[in-house]
Short mmCIF file of C-alpha atoms and ligand atoms in Angstrom, two decimals:
data_model
loop_
_atom_site.label_atom_id
_atom_site.label_comp_id
_atom_site.label_asym_id
_atom_site.label_seq_id
_atom_site.Cartn_x
_atom_site.Cartn_y
_atom_site.Cartn_z
CA MET O 179 212.74 39.42 19.11
CA SER O 180 213.68 43.04 19.77
CA ILE O 181 217.28 44.24 20.04
CA LYS O 182 216.63 44.86 23.69
CA THR O 183 215.33 41.35 24.32
CA LEU O 184 218.36 39.99 22.51
CA THR O 185 220.67 42.15 24.59
CA SER O 186 219.14 41.01 27.84
CA LEU O 187 219.41 37.37 26.73
CA LEU O 188 223.10 37.90 26.06
CA PHE O 189 223.57 39.49 29.46
CA LEU O 190 221.68 36.85 31.37
CA GLY O 191 223.01 33.86 29.48
CA ALA O 192 220.17 31.50 28.66
CA ALA O 193 217.74 33.20 31.03
CA PRO O 194 214.30 34.19 29.80
CA SER O 195 214.02 37.91 29.15
CA ALA O 196 210.90 38.51 31.20
CA LEU O 197 211.69 40.98 33.96
CA ALA O 198 208.83 41.80 36.27
CA TRP O 199 208.06 45.46 35.80
CA GLY O 200 211.10 45.95 33.54
CA THR O 201 214.16 47.85 34.62
CA LEU O 202 212.32 51.13 34.08
CA GLY O 203 209.49 50.28 36.47
CA HIS O 204 211.68 48.87 39.24
CA ASP O 205 214.21 51.72 39.08
CA THR O 206 211.37 54.27 39.16
CA VAL O 207 209.73 52.65 42.20
CA ALA O 208 213.05 52.79 44.07
CA LEU O 209 213.73 56.41 43.08
CA ILE O 210 210.27 57.48 44.26
CA ALA O 211 210.91 55.68 47.56
CA GLN O 212 214.28 57.43 47.97
CA LYS O 213 212.51 60.78 47.94
CA TYR O 214 210.24 59.86 50.89
CA LEU O 215 212.75 58.13 53.15
CA ALA O 216 213.33 59.75 56.53
CA ASN O 217 216.92 60.83 57.11
CA ASP O 218 217.46 58.05 59.65
CA THR O 219 216.18 55.56 57.09
CA VAL O 220 218.62 56.81 54.48
CA THR O 221 221.45 56.16 56.93
CA TYR O 222 220.08 52.72 57.87
CA VAL O 223 219.63 51.66 54.24
CA GLN O 224 222.96 53.03 53.00
CA ASP O 225 224.78 51.25 55.86
CA ILE O 226 223.29 47.93 54.80
CA LEU O 227 223.88 48.54 51.09
CA GLY O 228 227.36 50.02 51.49
CA VAL O 229 226.34 52.47 48.74
CA SER O 230 225.64 56.20 48.99
CA THR O 231 225.39 57.29 45.37
CA SER O 232 222.37 59.33 44.22
CA THR O 233 220.71 56.13 42.98
CA TYR O 234 221.59 53.99 46.03
CA LEU O 235 218.23 52.19 46.19
CA ALA O 236 217.55 52.12 42.44
CA SER O 237 220.94 50.53 41.80
CA VAL O 238 219.79 47.36 43.59
CA ALA O 239 216.17 47.33 42.36
CA THR O 240 216.53 44.70 39.62
CA TRP O 241 219.09 42.45 41.35
CA ALA O 242 216.37 39.92 42.29
CA ASP O 243 215.44 39.42 38.64
CA SER O 244 218.99 38.34 37.79
CA TYR O 245 219.49 36.34 40.98
CA ARG O 246 216.44 34.14 40.29
CA TYR O 247 218.16 32.76 37.18
CA THR O 248 221.32 31.72 39.03
CA ALA O 249 221.69 28.25 40.58
CA ALA O 250 221.96 29.82 44.05
CA GLY O 251 218.88 32.00 43.53
CA LYS O 252 216.54 29.56 41.82
CA PHE O 253 214.57 29.03 45.05
CA SER O 254 213.48 32.68 44.91
CA ALA O 255 211.71 32.49 41.52
CA PRO O 256 208.19 31.97 43.00
CA PHE O 257 208.72 34.97 45.31
CA HIS O 258 208.04 37.43 42.48
CA TYR O 259 204.26 36.88 42.34
CA ILE O 260 201.16 35.41 43.94
CA ASP O 261 199.04 33.45 41.46
CA ALA O 262 195.53 34.40 42.61
CA GLU O 263 193.04 31.73 41.50
CA ASP O 264 190.07 34.06 41.17
CA SER O 265 187.68 34.38 38.21
CA PRO O 266 188.35 37.56 36.28
CA PRO O 267 186.73 39.59 34.91
CA SER O 268 183.65 38.70 37.00
CA ALA O 269 185.39 38.22 40.36
CA CYS O 270 188.82 39.44 41.46
CA ASN O 271 190.28 38.50 44.85
CA VAL O 272 193.43 37.16 46.47
CA ASP O 273 193.41 34.58 49.26
CA TYR O 274 196.72 33.93 51.03
CA ASP O 275 195.97 30.32 51.96
CA ARG O 276 194.59 29.45 48.54
CA ASP O 277 197.05 31.36 46.40
CA CYS O 278 200.50 31.40 48.02
CA GLY O 279 202.11 28.28 46.58
CA ALA O 280 204.05 25.62 48.49
CA GLY O 281 207.33 27.23 47.41
CA GLY O 282 206.25 30.64 48.75
CA CYS O 283 205.02 33.78 46.99
CA VAL O 284 205.59 37.52 46.96
CA VAL O 285 203.61 37.97 50.19
CA SER O 286 205.50 35.32 52.19
CA ALA O 287 208.75 36.69 50.74
CA ILE O 288 208.05 40.28 51.85
CA ASN O 289 207.29 38.88 55.30
CA ASN O 290 210.44 36.74 55.43
CA TYR O 291 212.81 39.44 54.19
CA THR O 292 211.26 42.11 56.43
CA THR O 293 212.13 39.88 59.39
CA ARG O 294 215.59 39.06 58.06
CA VAL O 295 216.68 42.62 57.27
CA GLN O 296 216.05 43.48 60.94
CA ASP O 297 217.78 40.39 62.31
CA THR O 298 221.18 41.69 63.36
CA SER O 299 222.31 38.16 64.21
CA LEU O 300 222.38 37.36 60.46
CA PRO O 301 225.54 37.88 58.39
CA ALA O 302 225.71 41.28 56.65
CA THR O 303 225.30 39.68 53.21
CA GLU O 304 222.00 38.09 54.27
CA ARG O 305 220.64 41.43 55.50
CA LEU O 306 221.85 43.02 52.26
CA ASN O 307 220.02 40.40 50.18
CA ALA O 308 216.91 40.86 52.34
CA LEU O 309 216.88 44.60 51.64
CA LYS O 310 217.42 44.09 47.91
CA PHE O 311 214.54 41.57 47.85
CA ILE O 312 212.19 43.98 49.66
CA VAL O 313 212.94 46.82 47.22
CA HIS O 314 212.18 44.51 44.29
CA PHE O 315 209.18 42.62 45.64
CA VAL O 316 207.28 45.72 46.79
CA GLY O 317 207.58 46.77 43.14
CA ASP O 318 206.44 43.41 41.76
CA ILE O 319 203.38 43.12 44.00
CA HIS O 320 202.00 46.34 42.47
CA GLN O 321 201.93 44.92 38.91
CA PRO O 322 198.37 43.54 38.59
CA LEU O 323 199.48 40.47 36.59
CA HIS O 324 201.84 39.51 39.44
CA ASP O 325 198.69 38.95 41.52
CA GLU O 326 196.79 36.76 39.04
CA ALA O 327 196.94 33.10 37.99
CA ILE O 328 194.95 33.26 34.76
CA ASN O 329 197.11 32.13 31.81
CA ILE O 330 200.13 32.13 34.17
CA GLY O 331 199.75 35.82 34.96
CA GLY O 332 198.98 36.60 31.31
CA ASN O 333 202.28 35.09 30.09
CA THR O 334 200.44 32.75 27.70
CA ILE O 335 198.10 35.39 26.30
CA ASN O 336 199.68 36.32 22.96
CA VAL O 337 199.20 39.89 21.85
CA THR O 338 200.98 42.36 19.63
CA PHE O 339 202.18 45.76 20.74
CA ASP O 340 203.23 48.28 18.13
CA GLY O 341 203.52 45.34 15.72
CA GLU O 342 205.78 43.27 17.96
CA ASP O 343 204.69 39.72 18.92
CA THR O 344 204.66 39.58 22.68
CA ASN O 345 202.35 38.62 25.54
CA LEU O 346 200.00 40.43 27.92
CA HIS O 347 202.28 40.06 30.95
CA HIS O 348 205.21 41.51 29.09
CA ILE O 349 203.42 44.62 27.84
CA TRP O 350 202.38 45.45 31.43
CA ASP O 351 205.94 44.92 32.70
CA THR O 352 207.77 46.68 29.93
CA ASN O 353 206.23 47.80 26.63
CA MET O 354 203.60 50.16 28.03
CA PRO O 355 205.87 51.88 30.61
CA GLU O 356 208.60 52.29 27.96
CA LYS O 357 206.15 53.69 25.40
CA LEU O 358 205.13 56.33 27.97
CA ILE O 359 208.67 57.35 28.93
CA GLY O 360 210.59 56.57 25.75
CA GLY O 361 213.41 54.47 27.19
CA TYR O 362 214.58 52.43 30.15
CA SER O 363 217.84 54.05 31.28
CA MET O 364 218.39 55.34 34.82
CA SER O 365 217.85 58.88 33.55
CA ASP O 366 214.49 57.82 32.06
CA ALA O 367 213.58 56.41 35.47
CA GLN O 368 214.62 59.70 37.09
CA THR O 369 212.32 61.60 34.73
CA TRP O 370 209.39 59.33 35.53
CA ALA O 371 210.07 59.37 39.27
CA SER O 372 210.16 63.15 39.25
CA ASP O 373 206.82 63.33 37.37
CA LEU O 374 205.19 60.91 39.79
CA THR O 375 206.54 62.49 42.98
CA GLY O 376 205.14 65.78 41.64
CA GLU O 377 201.72 64.13 41.32
CA ILE O 378 202.05 62.70 44.84
CA ASP O 379 203.14 66.00 46.43
CA ASN O 380 200.89 68.48 44.69
CA GLY O 381 199.09 66.78 41.82
CA SER O 382 196.44 64.22 41.07
CA TYR O 383 197.56 61.80 43.82
CA SER O 384 197.92 64.31 46.64
CA GLY O 385 194.40 63.75 47.91
CA GLU O 386 194.59 59.95 47.95
CA LYS O 387 198.15 59.21 49.06
CA ALA O 388 197.21 59.00 52.74
CA LYS O 389 194.79 56.18 51.89
CA TRP O 390 197.61 54.28 50.17
CA LEU O 391 199.08 53.64 53.62
CA SER O 392 195.92 52.25 55.19
CA GLY O 393 196.42 48.75 56.56
CA ILE O 394 200.21 49.15 56.78
CA ASP O 395 201.51 47.41 59.90
CA LEU O 396 205.11 46.33 60.38
CA SER O 397 204.10 43.71 62.93
CA ASP O 398 201.96 41.99 60.26
CA ALA O 399 203.81 41.98 56.95
CA VAL O 400 201.45 39.34 55.52
CA SER O 401 198.31 41.40 56.05
CA SER O 402 200.08 44.60 54.95
CA SER O 403 201.29 43.11 51.68
CA MET O 404 197.99 41.27 51.13
CA THR O 405 196.36 44.74 51.15
CA TRP O 406 198.73 45.75 48.34
CA ALA O 407 198.15 42.47 46.45
CA ARG O 408 194.34 42.83 46.62
CA ASP O 409 194.54 46.42 45.48
CA ALA O 410 196.67 45.49 42.43
CA ASN O 411 194.61 42.36 41.65
CA SER O 412 191.40 44.44 41.48
CA TYR O 413 192.75 46.08 38.30
CA VAL O 414 192.83 42.68 36.58
CA CYS O 415 189.01 42.80 36.47
CA SER O 416 188.62 46.53 35.81
CA THR O 417 191.47 47.25 33.40
CA VAL O 418 193.73 44.30 32.45
CA ILE O 419 191.07 41.92 31.07
CA PRO O 420 187.71 43.71 31.51
CA ASP O 421 186.28 41.63 28.60
CA GLY O 422 188.09 38.42 29.56
CA VAL O 423 191.02 36.77 27.81
CA ASP O 424 189.15 36.84 24.47
CA GLY O 425 189.08 40.63 24.62
CA VAL O 426 192.88 40.83 24.31
CA GLU O 427 194.14 37.51 22.85
CA GLY O 428 195.73 38.00 19.43
CA LYS O 429 194.96 41.74 19.42
CA GLU O 430 197.11 44.80 18.82
CA LEU O 431 197.01 46.66 22.15
CA ASP O 432 198.90 49.82 21.31
CA GLY O 433 195.70 51.92 21.10
CA ALA O 434 192.67 52.33 23.34
CA TYR O 435 193.95 49.46 25.54
CA TYR O 436 197.20 51.32 26.15
CA ASP O 437 195.30 54.52 26.95
CA SER O 438 193.22 52.89 29.67
CA SER O 439 196.09 50.81 31.07
CA ILE O 440 198.77 53.45 31.30
CA THR O 441 196.89 55.47 33.92
CA VAL O 442 196.76 52.36 36.13
CA ILE O 443 200.45 51.64 35.50
CA GLU O 444 201.40 55.17 36.58
CA LEU O 445 199.21 54.96 39.66
CA GLN O 446 200.63 51.55 40.66
CA VAL O 447 204.26 52.62 40.20
CA ALA O 448 203.58 55.73 42.32
CA LYS O 449 201.88 53.68 45.05
CA ALA O 450 204.71 51.13 45.05
CA GLY O 451 207.34 53.81 45.58
CA TYR O 452 205.35 55.57 48.28
CA ARG O 453 204.54 52.34 50.13
CA LEU O 454 208.14 51.11 49.84
CA ALA O 455 209.32 54.33 51.50
CA ALA O 456 206.75 53.95 54.28
CA TRP O 457 207.73 50.30 54.82
CA LEU O 458 211.46 51.09 55.00
CA ASN O 459 210.74 54.02 57.33
CA LEU O 460 208.84 51.65 59.60
CA ILE O 461 211.71 49.18 59.57
CA ALA O 462 214.36 51.80 60.29
CA THR O 463 212.54 54.22 62.58
CA GLY O 464 209.29 52.60 63.76
CA SER O 465 207.20 55.19 61.94
CA THR O 466 206.02 55.65 58.36
CA ALA O 467 207.44 59.17 58.68
CA LEU O 468 210.12 60.67 60.89
CA LYS O 469 208.21 60.89 64.16
CA VAL O 470 209.03 57.99 66.43
CA LYS O 471 212.48 57.09 67.61
CA ARG O 472 214.35 53.91 66.96
CA ASP O 473 213.75 52.22 70.34
CA LEU O 474 210.17 51.39 69.31
CA ARG O 475 211.59 49.10 66.71
CA VAL O 476 212.13 46.10 68.93
CA ALA O 477 208.50 46.03 70.03
CA GLN O 478 207.40 46.05 66.39
CA LEU O 479 209.56 43.22 65.10
CA PRO O 480 207.48 40.71 63.18
CA ASN O 481 207.13 37.75 65.48
CA SER O 482 207.56 34.90 63.04
CA TYR O 483 209.02 33.75 59.80
CA MET O 484 206.02 32.63 57.77
CA PRO O 485 206.23 28.86 57.41
CA VAL O 486 205.60 27.47 53.97
CA ARG O 487 202.51 25.28 54.12
CA LYS O 488 202.90 21.69 53.09
CA GLY O 489 200.66 18.77 52.30
CA ARG O 490 198.18 20.34 49.89
CA GLY O 491 197.61 18.95 46.41
CA LEU O 492 198.44 21.30 43.57
CA SER O 493 195.55 23.09 41.87
CA ALA O 494 195.30 23.14 38.07
CA ALA O 495 196.67 26.70 38.06
CA LYS O 496 199.63 25.74 40.28
CA MET O 497 200.36 22.71 38.06
CA ALA O 498 200.23 24.96 34.97
CA ARG O 499 202.70 27.30 36.68
CA GLU O 500 205.03 24.38 37.50
CA ALA O 501 204.93 23.24 33.88
CA PHE O 502 205.51 26.78 32.57
CA GLY O 503 208.32 27.63 34.96
CA HIS O 504 208.63 30.53 37.34
CA LYS O 505 209.27 33.33 34.85
CA CYS O 506 207.37 36.37 36.04
C1 NAG M 900 217.60 65.58 56.32
O1 NAG M 900 218.79 65.67 55.59
C2 NAG M 900 218.82 66.75 54.69
C3 NAG M 900 220.04 66.63 53.80
O2 NAG M 900 221.17 66.23 54.54
C4 NAG M 900 218.79 68.06 55.52
O3 NAG M 900 218.79 69.16 54.65
C5 NAG M 900 217.50 68.06 56.33
O4 NAG M 900 217.48 69.18 57.17
C6 NAG M 900 217.40 66.80 57.18
N1 NAG M 900 216.08 66.77 57.79
C7 NAG M 900 215.89 66.53 59.07
C8 NAG M 900 214.47 66.51 59.53
O5 NAG M 900 216.82 66.33 59.84
C1 NAG M 901 213.63 33.20 53.92
O1 NAG M 901 214.82 33.65 53.27
C2 NAG M 901 215.91 32.74 53.34
C3 NAG M 901 217.13 33.43 52.73
O2 NAG M 901 216.90 33.81 51.41
C4 NAG M 901 215.52 31.48 52.60
O3 NAG M 901 216.58 30.54 52.70
C5 NAG M 901 214.26 30.89 53.23
O4 NAG M 901 213.85 29.77 52.47
C6 NAG M 901 213.16 31.93 53.24
N1 NAG M 901 211.99 31.40 53.94
C7 NAG M 901 210.79 31.48 53.45
C8 NAG M 901 209.71 30.88 54.30
O5 NAG M 901 210.53 32.01 52.37
C1 NAG M 902 201.67 32.12 21.46
O1 NAG M 902 202.97 32.39 20.93
C2 NAG M 902 203.89 31.35 21.20
C3 NAG M 902 205.26 31.83 20.79
O2 NAG M 902 205.22 32.60 19.62
C4 NAG M 902 203.41 30.09 20.47
O3 NAG M 902 204.33 29.05 20.69
C5 NAG M 902 202.04 29.71 20.99
O4 NAG M 902 201.53 28.61 20.29
C6 NAG M 902 201.07 30.87 20.86
N1 NAG M 902 199.83 30.53 21.57
C7 NAG M 902 198.64 30.73 21.08
C8 NAG M 902 197.47 30.36 21.97
O5 NAG M 902 198.45 31.20 19.97
C1 NAG M 903 204.53 70.61 46.62
O1 NAG M 903 204.52 69.81 47.78
C2 NAG M 903 205.77 69.81 48.47
C3 NAG M 903 205.70 68.75 49.58
O2 NAG M 903 204.44 68.68 50.14
C4 NAG M 903 206.05 71.20 49.00
O3 NAG M 903 207.29 71.22 49.67
C5 NAG M 903 206.11 72.17 47.80
O4 NAG M 903 206.26 73.48 48.27
C6 NAG M 903 204.83 72.08 46.96
N1 NAG M 903 205.02 72.85 45.74
C7 NAG M 903 204.05 73.59 45.23
C8 NAG M 903 204.39 74.28 43.95
O5 NAG M 903 202.96 73.71 45.74
ZN1 ZN M 904 210.45 40.33 39.87
#
């Protein structure tokens, strides 16, 4: 166990240490989003948060990972992922009806909290929680192993990274991002966010960023976030386990595997931040950018809270998840 793992265990009591995208990834996603928020969105978001520091969005980005381990927040544990029951590496896909479990998933959660943050009849604390959930879950859905059921999202695939015994899920959340940046403080996240916004504005992502917003539609949060889930899940086949579980199980991955994975991690963190900004701009202003005025908002309210489906038997993958728990 690393010092850091030990520290987080002490902070969270008996909670498991697995944080989806670690602190570094979630803070970076939020800082990238901050840069692309329209001015009206900044006002909207800061009013709900009651915070206007330079890290106003990043300061709430990991709240959901602590909340899930409290008695009050236990219900939200399945909202951090969608366990896609596909067949990597030969076939990657996500199917909402097949994969979103009876207790909900990251897609139903983004839908629910998008509705709730806009519902001015709710108490302020509920709208605050809704916003904090959105900031976190738009990050989570971009981590490929949050969109994959195999070995409980890679949690039971043992690997080593730089000599440390860990698992495949954990190195995607934490070890690989931290190896790239060298730490996980807010200033490390600011460094990474600044690199990635440079790539988005004028660098290697400038030509593709417009495509990142295709399929985005505030009136259909399920189909919008399913687009993001399918995009992330496709990397399970191409990059996460291109040679199947046997290709990584028991191996040291701090070499060629890191080199191929880190480019996908950077891309996914950049997309998450950019899409989060567009989503919050839609919520606050009715437009992904600052073009349309607020009165359009009412017409674009999502029309339903997604009901959780009942009455289906649990698949083998969903039973394995129940037995494992809802970590990551
Ligand atoms: C947004 O706010 C910034 C900082 O307050 C200001 O410099 C900028 O002109 C504003 N942009 C628009 C489009 O109002
Ligand atoms: C929506 O969010 C509320 C508040 O967190 C929660 O009580 C409810 O179960 C959620 N509904 C769904 C369908 O996820
Ligand atoms: C993986 O590691 C855990 C914890 O160290 C251990 O309990 C488990 O048996 C290992 N699984 C495999 C398949 O080696
Ligand atoms: C990079 O892009 C941003 C936003 O599109 C622009 O304001 C800035 O001038 C560009 N910088 C360079 C060096 O091209
Ligand atoms: Zn999470």
